[in-house]
Short mmCIF file of C-alpha atoms and ligand atoms in Angstrom, two decimals:
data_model
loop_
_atom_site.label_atom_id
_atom_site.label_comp_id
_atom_site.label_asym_id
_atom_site.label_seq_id
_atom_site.Cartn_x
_atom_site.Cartn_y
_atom_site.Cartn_z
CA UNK A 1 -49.09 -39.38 -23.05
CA UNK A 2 -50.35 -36.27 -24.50
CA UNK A 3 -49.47 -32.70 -23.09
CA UNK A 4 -50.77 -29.22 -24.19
CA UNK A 5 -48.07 -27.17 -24.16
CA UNK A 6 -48.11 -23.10 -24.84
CA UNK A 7 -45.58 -20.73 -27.03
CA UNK A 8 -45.89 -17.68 -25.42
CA UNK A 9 -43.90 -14.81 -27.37
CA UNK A 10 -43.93 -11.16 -25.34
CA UNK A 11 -43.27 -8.19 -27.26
CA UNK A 12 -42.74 -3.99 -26.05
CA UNK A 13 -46.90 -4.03 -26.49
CA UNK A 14 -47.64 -6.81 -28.06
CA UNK A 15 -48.40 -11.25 -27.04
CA UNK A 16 -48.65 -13.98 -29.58
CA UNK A 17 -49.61 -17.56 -28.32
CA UNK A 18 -50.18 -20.90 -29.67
CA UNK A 19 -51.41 -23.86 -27.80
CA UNK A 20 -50.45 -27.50 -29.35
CA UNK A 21 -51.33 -30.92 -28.28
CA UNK A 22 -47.97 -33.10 -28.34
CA UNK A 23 -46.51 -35.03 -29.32
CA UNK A 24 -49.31 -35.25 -32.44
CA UNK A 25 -48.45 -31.56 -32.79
CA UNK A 26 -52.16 -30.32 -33.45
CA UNK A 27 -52.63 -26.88 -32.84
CA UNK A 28 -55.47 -25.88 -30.87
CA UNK A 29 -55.88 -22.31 -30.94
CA UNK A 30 -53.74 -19.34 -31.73
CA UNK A 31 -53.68 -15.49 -30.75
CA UNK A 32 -52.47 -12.13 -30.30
CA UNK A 33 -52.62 -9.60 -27.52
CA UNK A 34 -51.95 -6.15 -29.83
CA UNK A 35 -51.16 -2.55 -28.11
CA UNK A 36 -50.55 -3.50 -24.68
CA UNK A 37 -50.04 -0.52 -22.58
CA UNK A 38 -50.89 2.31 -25.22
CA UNK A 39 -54.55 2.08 -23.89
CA UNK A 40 -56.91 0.85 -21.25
CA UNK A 41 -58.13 -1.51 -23.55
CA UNK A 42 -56.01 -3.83 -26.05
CA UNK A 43 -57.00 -5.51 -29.38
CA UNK A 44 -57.13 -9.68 -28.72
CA UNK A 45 -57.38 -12.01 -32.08
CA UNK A 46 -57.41 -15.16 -31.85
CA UNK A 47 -58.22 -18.41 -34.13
CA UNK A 48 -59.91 -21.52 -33.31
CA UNK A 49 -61.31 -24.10 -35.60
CA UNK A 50 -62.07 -22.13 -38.47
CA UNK A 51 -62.97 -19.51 -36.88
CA UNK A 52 -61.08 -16.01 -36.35
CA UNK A 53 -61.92 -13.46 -34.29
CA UNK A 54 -60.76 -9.95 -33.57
CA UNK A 55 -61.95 -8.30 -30.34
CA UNK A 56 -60.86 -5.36 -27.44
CA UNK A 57 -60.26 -6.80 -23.88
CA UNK A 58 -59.96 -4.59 -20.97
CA UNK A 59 -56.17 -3.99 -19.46
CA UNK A 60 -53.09 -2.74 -20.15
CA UNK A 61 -50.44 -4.89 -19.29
CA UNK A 62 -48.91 -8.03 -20.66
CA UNK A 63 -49.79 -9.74 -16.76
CA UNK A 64 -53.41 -8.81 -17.93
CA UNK A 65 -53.12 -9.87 -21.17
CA UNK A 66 -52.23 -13.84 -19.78
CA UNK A 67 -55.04 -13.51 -17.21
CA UNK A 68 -57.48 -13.08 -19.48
CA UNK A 69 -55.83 -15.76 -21.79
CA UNK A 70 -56.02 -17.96 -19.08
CA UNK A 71 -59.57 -17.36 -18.22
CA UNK A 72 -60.30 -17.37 -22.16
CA UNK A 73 -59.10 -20.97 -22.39
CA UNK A 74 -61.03 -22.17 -19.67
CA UNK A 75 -64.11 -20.58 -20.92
CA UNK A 76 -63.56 -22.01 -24.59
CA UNK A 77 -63.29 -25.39 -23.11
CA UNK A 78 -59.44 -25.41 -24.75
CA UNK A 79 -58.56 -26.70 -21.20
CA UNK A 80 -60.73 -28.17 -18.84
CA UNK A 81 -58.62 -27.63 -15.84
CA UNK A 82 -55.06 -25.14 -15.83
CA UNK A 83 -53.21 -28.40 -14.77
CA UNK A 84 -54.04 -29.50 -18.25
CA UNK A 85 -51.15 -27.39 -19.40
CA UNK A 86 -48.18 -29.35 -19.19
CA UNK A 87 -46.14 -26.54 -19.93
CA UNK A 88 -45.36 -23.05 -21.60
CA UNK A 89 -42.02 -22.35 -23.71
CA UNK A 90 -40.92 -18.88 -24.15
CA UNK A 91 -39.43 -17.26 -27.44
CA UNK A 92 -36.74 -15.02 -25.67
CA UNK A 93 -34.60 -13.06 -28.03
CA UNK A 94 -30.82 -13.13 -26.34
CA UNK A 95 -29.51 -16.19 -24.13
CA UNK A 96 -25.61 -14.94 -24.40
CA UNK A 97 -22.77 -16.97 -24.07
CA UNK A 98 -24.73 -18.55 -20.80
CA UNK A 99 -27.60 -20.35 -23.25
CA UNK A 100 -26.59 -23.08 -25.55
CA UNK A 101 -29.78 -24.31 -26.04
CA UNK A 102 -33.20 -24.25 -24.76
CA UNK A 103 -33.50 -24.20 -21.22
CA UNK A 104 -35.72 -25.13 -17.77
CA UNK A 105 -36.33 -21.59 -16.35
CA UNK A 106 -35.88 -22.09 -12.55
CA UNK A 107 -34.75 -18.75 -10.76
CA UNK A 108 -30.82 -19.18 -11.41
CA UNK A 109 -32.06 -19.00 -15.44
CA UNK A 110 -34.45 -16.36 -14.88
CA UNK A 111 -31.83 -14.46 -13.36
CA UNK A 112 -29.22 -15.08 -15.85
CA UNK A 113 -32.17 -13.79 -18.44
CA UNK A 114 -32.56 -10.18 -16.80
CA UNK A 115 -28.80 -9.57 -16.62
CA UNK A 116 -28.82 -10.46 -20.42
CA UNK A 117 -30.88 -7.96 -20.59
CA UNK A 118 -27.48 -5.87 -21.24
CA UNK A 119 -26.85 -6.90 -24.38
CA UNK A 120 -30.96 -6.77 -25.73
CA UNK A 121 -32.81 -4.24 -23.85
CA UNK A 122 -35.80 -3.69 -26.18
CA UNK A 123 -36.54 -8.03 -25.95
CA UNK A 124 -35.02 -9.56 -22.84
CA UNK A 125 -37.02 -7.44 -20.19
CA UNK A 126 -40.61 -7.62 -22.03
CA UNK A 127 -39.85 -11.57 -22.22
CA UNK A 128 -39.25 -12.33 -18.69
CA UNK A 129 -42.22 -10.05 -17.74
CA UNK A 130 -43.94 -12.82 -20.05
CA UNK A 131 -41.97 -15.70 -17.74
CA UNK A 132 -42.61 -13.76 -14.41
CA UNK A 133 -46.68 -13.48 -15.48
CA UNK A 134 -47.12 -16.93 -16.00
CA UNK A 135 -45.00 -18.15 -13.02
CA UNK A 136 -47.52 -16.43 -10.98
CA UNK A 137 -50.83 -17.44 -12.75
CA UNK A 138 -49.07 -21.01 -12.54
CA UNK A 139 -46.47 -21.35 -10.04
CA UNK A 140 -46.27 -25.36 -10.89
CA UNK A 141 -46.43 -25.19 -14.26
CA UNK A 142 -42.89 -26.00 -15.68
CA UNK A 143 -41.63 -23.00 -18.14
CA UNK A 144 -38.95 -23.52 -20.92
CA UNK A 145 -36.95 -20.60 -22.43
CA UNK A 146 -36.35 -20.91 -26.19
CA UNK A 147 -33.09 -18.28 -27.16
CA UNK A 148 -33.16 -16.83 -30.85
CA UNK A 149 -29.18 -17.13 -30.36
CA UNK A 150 -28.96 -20.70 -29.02
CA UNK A 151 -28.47 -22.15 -32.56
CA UNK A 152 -25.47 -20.13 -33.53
CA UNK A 153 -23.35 -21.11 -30.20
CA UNK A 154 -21.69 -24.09 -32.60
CA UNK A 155 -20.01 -21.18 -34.28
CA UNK A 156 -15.82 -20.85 -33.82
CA UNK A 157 -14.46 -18.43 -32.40
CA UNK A 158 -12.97 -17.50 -35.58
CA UNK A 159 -16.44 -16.06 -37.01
CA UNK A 160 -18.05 -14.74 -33.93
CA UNK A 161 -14.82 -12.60 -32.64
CA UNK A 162 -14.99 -9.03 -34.17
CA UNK A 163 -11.58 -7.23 -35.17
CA UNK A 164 -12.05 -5.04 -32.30
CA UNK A 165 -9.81 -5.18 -29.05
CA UNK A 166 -10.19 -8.39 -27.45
CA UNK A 167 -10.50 -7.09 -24.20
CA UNK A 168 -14.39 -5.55 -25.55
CA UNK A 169 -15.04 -9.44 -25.86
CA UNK A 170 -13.87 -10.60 -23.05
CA UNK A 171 -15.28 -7.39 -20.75
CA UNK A 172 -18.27 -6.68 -22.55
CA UNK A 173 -19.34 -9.69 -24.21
CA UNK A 174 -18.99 -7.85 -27.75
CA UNK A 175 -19.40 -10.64 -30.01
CA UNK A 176 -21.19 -12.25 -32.97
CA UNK A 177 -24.19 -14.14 -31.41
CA UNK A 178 -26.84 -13.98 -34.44
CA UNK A 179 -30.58 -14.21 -34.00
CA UNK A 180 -33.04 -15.98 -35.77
CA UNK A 181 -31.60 -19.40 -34.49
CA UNK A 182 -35.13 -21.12 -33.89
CA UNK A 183 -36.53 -20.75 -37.47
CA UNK A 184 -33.02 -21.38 -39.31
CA UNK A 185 -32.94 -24.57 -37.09
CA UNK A 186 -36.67 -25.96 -37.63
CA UNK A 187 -36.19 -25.02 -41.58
CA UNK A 188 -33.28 -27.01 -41.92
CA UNK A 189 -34.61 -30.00 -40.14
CA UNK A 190 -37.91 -29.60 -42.14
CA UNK A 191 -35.55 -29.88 -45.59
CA UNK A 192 -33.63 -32.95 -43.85
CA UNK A 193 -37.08 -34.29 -43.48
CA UNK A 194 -38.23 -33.55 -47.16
CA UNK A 195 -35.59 -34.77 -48.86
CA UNK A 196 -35.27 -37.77 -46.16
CA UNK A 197 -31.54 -36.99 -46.06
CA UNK A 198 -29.44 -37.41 -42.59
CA UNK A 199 -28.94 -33.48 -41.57
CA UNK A 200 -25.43 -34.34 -40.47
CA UNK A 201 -24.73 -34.61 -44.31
CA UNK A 202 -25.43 -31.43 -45.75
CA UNK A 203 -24.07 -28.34 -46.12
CA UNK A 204 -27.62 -25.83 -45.92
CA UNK A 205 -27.76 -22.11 -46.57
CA UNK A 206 -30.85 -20.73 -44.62
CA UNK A 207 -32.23 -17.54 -45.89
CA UNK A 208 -35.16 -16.26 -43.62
CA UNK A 209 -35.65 -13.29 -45.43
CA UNK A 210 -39.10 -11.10 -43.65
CA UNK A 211 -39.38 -7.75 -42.43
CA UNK A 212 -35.81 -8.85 -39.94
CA UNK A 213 -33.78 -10.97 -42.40
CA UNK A 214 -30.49 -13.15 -41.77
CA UNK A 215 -29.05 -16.02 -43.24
CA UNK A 216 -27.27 -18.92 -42.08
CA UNK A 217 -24.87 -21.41 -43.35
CA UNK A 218 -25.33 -25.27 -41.44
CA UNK A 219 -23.29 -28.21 -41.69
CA UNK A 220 -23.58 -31.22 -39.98
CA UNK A 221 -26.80 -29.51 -38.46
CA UNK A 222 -25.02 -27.15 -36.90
CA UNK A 223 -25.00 -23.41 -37.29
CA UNK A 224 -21.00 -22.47 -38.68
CA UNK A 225 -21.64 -18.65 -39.92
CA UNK A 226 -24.82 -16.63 -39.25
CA UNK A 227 -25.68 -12.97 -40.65
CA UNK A 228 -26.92 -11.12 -37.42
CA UNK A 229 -24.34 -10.11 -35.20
CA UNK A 230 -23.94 -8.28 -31.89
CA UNK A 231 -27.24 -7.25 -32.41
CA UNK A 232 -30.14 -7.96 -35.38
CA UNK A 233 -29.31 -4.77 -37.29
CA UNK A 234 -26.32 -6.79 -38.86
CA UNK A 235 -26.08 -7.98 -42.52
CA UNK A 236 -28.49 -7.98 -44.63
CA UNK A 237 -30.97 -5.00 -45.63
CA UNK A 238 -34.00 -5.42 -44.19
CA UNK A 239 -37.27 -3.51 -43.93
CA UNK A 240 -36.36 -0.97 -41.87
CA UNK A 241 -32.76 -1.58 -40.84
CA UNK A 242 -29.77 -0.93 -42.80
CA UNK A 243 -27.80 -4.79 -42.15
CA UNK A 244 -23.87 -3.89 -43.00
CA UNK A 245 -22.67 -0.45 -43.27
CA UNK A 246 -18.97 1.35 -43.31
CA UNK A 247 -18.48 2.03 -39.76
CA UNK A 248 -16.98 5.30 -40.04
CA UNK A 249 -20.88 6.37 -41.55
CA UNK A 250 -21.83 6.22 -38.09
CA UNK A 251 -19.65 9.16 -36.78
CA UNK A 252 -19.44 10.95 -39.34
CA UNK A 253 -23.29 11.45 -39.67
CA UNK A 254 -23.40 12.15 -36.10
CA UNK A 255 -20.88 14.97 -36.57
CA UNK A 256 -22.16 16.15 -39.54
CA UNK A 257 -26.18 16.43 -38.25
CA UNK A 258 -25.67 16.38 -34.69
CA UNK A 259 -27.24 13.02 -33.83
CA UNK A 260 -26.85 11.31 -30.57
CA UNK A 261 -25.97 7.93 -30.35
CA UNK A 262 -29.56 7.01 -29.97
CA UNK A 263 -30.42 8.77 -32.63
CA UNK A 264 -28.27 7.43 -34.74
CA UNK A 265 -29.22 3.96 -33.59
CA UNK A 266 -33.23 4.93 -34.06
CA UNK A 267 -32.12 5.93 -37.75
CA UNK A 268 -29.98 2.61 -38.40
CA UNK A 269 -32.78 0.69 -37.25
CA UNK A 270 -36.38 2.09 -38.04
CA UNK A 271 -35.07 4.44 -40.59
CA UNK A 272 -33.50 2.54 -42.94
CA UNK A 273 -33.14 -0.59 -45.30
CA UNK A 274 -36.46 -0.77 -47.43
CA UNK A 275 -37.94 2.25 -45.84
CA UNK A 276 -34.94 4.07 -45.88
CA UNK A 277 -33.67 3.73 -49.43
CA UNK A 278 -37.53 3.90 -51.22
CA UNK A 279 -38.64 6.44 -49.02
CA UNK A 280 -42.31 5.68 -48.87
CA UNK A 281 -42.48 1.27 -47.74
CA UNK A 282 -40.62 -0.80 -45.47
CA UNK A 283 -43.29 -3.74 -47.19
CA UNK A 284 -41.52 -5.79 -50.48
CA UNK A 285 -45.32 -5.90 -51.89
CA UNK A 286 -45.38 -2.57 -52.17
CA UNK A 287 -41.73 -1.99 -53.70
CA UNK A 288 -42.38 -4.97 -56.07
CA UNK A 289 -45.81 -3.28 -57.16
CA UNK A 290 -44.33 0.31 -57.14
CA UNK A 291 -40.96 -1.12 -59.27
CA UNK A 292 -43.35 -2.87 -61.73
CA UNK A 293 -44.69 0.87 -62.40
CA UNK A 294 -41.06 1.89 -62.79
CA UNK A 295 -40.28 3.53 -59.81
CA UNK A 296 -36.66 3.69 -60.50
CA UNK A 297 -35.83 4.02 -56.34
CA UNK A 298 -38.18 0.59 -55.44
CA UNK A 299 -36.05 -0.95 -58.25
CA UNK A 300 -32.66 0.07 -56.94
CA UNK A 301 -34.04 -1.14 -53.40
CA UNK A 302 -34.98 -4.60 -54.49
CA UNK A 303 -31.40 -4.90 -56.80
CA UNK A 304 -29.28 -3.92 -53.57
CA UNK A 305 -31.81 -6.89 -51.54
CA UNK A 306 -31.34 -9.06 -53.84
CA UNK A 307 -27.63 -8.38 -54.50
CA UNK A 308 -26.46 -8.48 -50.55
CA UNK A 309 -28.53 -12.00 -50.01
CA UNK A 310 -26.70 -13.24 -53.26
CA UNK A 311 -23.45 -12.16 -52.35
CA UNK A 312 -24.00 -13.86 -48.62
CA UNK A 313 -24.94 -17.31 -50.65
CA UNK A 314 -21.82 -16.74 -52.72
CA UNK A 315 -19.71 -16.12 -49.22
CA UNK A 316 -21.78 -18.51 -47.02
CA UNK A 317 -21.06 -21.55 -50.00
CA UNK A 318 -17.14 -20.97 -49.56
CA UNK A 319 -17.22 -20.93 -45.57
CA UNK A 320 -19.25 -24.48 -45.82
CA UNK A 321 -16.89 -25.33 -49.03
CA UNK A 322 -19.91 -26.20 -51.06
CA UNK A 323 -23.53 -26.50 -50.91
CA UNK A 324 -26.30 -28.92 -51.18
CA UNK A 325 -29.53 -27.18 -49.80
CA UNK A 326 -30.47 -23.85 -50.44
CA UNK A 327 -33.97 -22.92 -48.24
CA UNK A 328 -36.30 -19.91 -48.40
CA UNK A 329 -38.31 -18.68 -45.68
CA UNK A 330 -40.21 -15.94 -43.71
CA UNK A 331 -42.77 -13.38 -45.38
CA UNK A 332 -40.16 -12.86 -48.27
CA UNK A 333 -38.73 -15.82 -48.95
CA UNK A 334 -42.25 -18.27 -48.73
CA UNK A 335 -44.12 -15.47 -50.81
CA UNK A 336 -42.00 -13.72 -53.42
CA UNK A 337 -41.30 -15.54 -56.62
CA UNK A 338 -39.54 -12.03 -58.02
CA UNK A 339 -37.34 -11.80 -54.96
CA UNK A 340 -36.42 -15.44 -55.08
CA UNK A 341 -36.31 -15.64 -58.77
CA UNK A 342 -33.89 -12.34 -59.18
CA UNK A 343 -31.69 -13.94 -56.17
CA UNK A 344 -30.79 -17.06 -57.77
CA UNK A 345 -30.37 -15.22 -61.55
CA UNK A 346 -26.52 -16.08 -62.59
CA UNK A 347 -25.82 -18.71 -59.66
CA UNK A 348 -25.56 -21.48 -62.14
CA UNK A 349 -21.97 -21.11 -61.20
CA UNK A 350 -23.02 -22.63 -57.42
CA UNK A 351 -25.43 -25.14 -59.38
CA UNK A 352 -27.95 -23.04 -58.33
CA UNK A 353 -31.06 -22.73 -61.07
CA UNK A 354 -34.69 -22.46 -60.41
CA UNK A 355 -37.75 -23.55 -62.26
CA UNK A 356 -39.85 -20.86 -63.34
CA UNK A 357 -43.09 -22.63 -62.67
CA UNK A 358 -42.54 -24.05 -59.48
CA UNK A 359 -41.15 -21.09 -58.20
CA UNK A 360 -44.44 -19.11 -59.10
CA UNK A 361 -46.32 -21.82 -57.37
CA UNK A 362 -44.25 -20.96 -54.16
CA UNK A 363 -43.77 -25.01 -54.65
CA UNK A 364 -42.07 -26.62 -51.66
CA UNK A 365 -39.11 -27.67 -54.35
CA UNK A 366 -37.91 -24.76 -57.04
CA UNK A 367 -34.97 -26.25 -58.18
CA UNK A 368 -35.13 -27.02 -61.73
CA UNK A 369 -33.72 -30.21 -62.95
CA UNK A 370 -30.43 -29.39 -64.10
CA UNK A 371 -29.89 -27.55 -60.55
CA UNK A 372 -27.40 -29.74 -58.55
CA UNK A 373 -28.30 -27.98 -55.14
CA UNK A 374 -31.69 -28.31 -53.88
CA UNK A 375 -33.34 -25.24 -53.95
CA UNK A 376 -36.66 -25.45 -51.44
CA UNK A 377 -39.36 -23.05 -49.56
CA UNK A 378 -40.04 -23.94 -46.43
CA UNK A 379 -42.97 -22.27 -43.97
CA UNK A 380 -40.83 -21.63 -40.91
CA UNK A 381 -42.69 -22.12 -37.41
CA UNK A 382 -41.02 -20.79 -34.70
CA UNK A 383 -43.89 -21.49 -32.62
CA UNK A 384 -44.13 -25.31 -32.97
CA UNK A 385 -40.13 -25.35 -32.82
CA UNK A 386 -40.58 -23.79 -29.18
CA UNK A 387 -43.52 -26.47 -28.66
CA UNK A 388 -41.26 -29.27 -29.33
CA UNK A 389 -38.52 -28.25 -27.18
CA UNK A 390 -40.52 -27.11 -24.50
CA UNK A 391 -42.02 -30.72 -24.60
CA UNK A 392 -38.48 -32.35 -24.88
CA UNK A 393 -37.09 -30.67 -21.93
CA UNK A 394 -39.91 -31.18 -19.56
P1 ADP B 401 -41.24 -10.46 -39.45
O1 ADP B 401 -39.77 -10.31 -39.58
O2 ADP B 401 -41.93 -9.23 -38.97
O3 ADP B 401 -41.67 -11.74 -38.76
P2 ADP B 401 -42.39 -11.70 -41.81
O4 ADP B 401 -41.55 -12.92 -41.90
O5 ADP B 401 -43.82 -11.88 -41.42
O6 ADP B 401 -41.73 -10.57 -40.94
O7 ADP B 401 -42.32 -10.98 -43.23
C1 ADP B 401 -43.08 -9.83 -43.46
C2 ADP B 401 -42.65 -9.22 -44.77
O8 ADP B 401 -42.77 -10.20 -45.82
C3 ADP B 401 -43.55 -8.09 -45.19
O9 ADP B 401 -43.10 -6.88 -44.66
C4 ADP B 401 -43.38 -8.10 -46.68
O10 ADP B 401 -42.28 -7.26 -46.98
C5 ADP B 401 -42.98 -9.51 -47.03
N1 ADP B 401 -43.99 -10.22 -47.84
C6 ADP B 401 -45.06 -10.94 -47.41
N2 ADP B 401 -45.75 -11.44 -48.46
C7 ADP B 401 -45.11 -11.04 -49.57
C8 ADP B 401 -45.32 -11.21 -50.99
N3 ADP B 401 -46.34 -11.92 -51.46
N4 ADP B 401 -44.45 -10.63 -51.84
C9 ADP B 401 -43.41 -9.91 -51.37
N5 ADP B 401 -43.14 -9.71 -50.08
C10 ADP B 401 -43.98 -10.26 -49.18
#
């Protein structure tokens, strides 16, 4: 039978949505709530049909924001009745050791969500206010929670234990958990699909490479090594965060220019990467354009992007002991043929080559013919990902 079922992804002032009939997987309209909270009014855009629209609603809070959502699909004729909704999945960013995959949110979840709250403070709190908003708008409507770390839980001990005391793992949950898990896991089942291959019989390196940017190594469809670690500011450079960095950097700058811990952490975070190392864009278009006028900084910034994601193939193809799929993704990876292009120069030793042309084309395949992995661009969709289980589960 077919059920509409909701994505619903709170941020700190911000709510994206998408509304999908299943199991056909049409979507039916598509928003964002933008500055929640910084004013008595916030900016709604939305999509439906071909139509897009950008408009101020009165509120400021995200319990508002659904209200009016609610009301908005009525009105719209989306829904003819709220029961229509069959149910609404929730991206939430950390589901701990406690979340192996997507869950039913019934209060013992819901309360297992806040206390994760811990270990992401900036996510897990502005996602259950999402969870709590709905539950109250809908009290019958069944909700699903969708982790970004559920993915990586197949990982061994052996690559998400840090060389720290064990006792910080075992008392304070310091770990690798990795983040990203939804889109690395729809991307690789997308390429399974494309190259109507079993998934259970490839070795995949993920590379969702966007403003946040991790990478992944799957086998058997099953996340083995991930970039992201305790917390998304591991691994790779990213736009504004500075991935991998000597440890001892930490207190030594904070000694040296008497930063707190939080400042240090503000500086590691929005400070750095991209931003940090050009010192005028966190945005890859406006490196690229800025490098192609010689900018010798935006050109150093893309080599050491380029490099780290290269050396993580390199790494990621040992852990796996070979490789057969190589995906790009995210704002980055589906849109920059330089970026892609100068990642794969001098992999032939993988059997990693690209074909100029196709690459340009942002073609779904950019492997060239003498490339013996399968180099591919795939359009990641978190959303739909949270659809489907959401539709699974209930
Ligand atoms: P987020 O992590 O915020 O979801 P996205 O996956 O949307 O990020 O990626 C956004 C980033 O993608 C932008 O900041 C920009 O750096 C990059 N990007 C988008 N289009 C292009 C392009 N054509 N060329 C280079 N970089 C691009």
């Amino acid at each position: 039978m077919a059920s509409k079922i909701m994505s619903i992804n709170a941020g700190s002032s911000s709510l994206k949505f998408q509304l999908f009939e299943m199991p056909e997987e049409v979507l039916l309209v598509k928003g964002l709530f933008e500055r929640i909270g910084l004013e008595d009014e916030m900016i709604f855009s939305y999509s439906i049909k071909d139509a897009k629209v950008k408009t101020s609603v009165k509120g400021k809070s995200h319990e508002e924001a659904i209200n009016f959502l609610l009301h908005f699909l009525l009105e719209r004729k989306v829904l003819t009745s709220l029961d229509e909704l069959s149910g609404v999945g929730h991206r939430v960013a950390h589901g701990g050791e406690d979340f192996k995959t997507s869950s039913l949110v019934d209060s013992c979840a819901l309360q297992k969500i806040k206390d994760l709250g811990k270990l992401a403070p900036l996510h897990n709190p502005v996602n259950v206010v999402g969870i709590e908003a709905l539950q109250k708008d809908l009290p019958d409507c069944p909700q699903v929670a969708v982790f970004d770390t559920s993915f990586h839980q197949t990982m061994e001990a052996k690559n998400y234990v840090y060389p720290l005391p064990y006792r910080f793992y075992e008392e304070d949950s310091v770990r690798r958990y990795g983040f990203h898990g939804t889109s690395h896991q729809f991307v690789a089942a997308e390429a399974a699909n494309y190259l109507e291959k079993p998934i259970e019989s490839m070795k995949i390196i993920s590379c969702h490479l966007g403003n946040g940017a991790s990478i992944c190594g799957i086998k058997d469809g099953k996340s083995v090594i991930t970039s992201m670690g305790f917390t998304p500011l591991a691994g790779l450079m990213m736009g504004t965060r500075c991935g991998d960095i000597d440890p001892s950097i930490i207190p030594f700058l904070q000694n040296e220019k008497n930063l707190s811990a939080s400042d240090m952490d503000k500086l590691m975070n929005a400070e750095s990467g991209f931003k940090g190392v050009t010192d005028f864009s966190s945005d890859t278009r406006d490196i690229i354009s800025e490098a192609e006028k010689g900018n010798e900084r935006a050109k150093l910034a893309l080599d050491m992007f380029a490099g780290r994601v290269k050396q993580t193939i390199g790494a990621y193809a040992a852990e796996l002991d070979g490789v057969d799929v190589l995906i790009f993704t995210a704002g980055i990876g589906e849109n920059s043929a330089v970026i892609r292009e100068m990642i794969c120069q001098d992999l032939t030793f993988f059997g990693i080559a690209i074909d100029q042309d196709q690459n340009q084309k942002n073609s779904r395949r950019i492997s060239s013919a003498a490339s013996s992995v399968e180099v591919l661009v795939v359009e990641t969709n978190e959303e739909l990902m949270i659809v489907r289980d959401t539709f699974h589960l209930i």
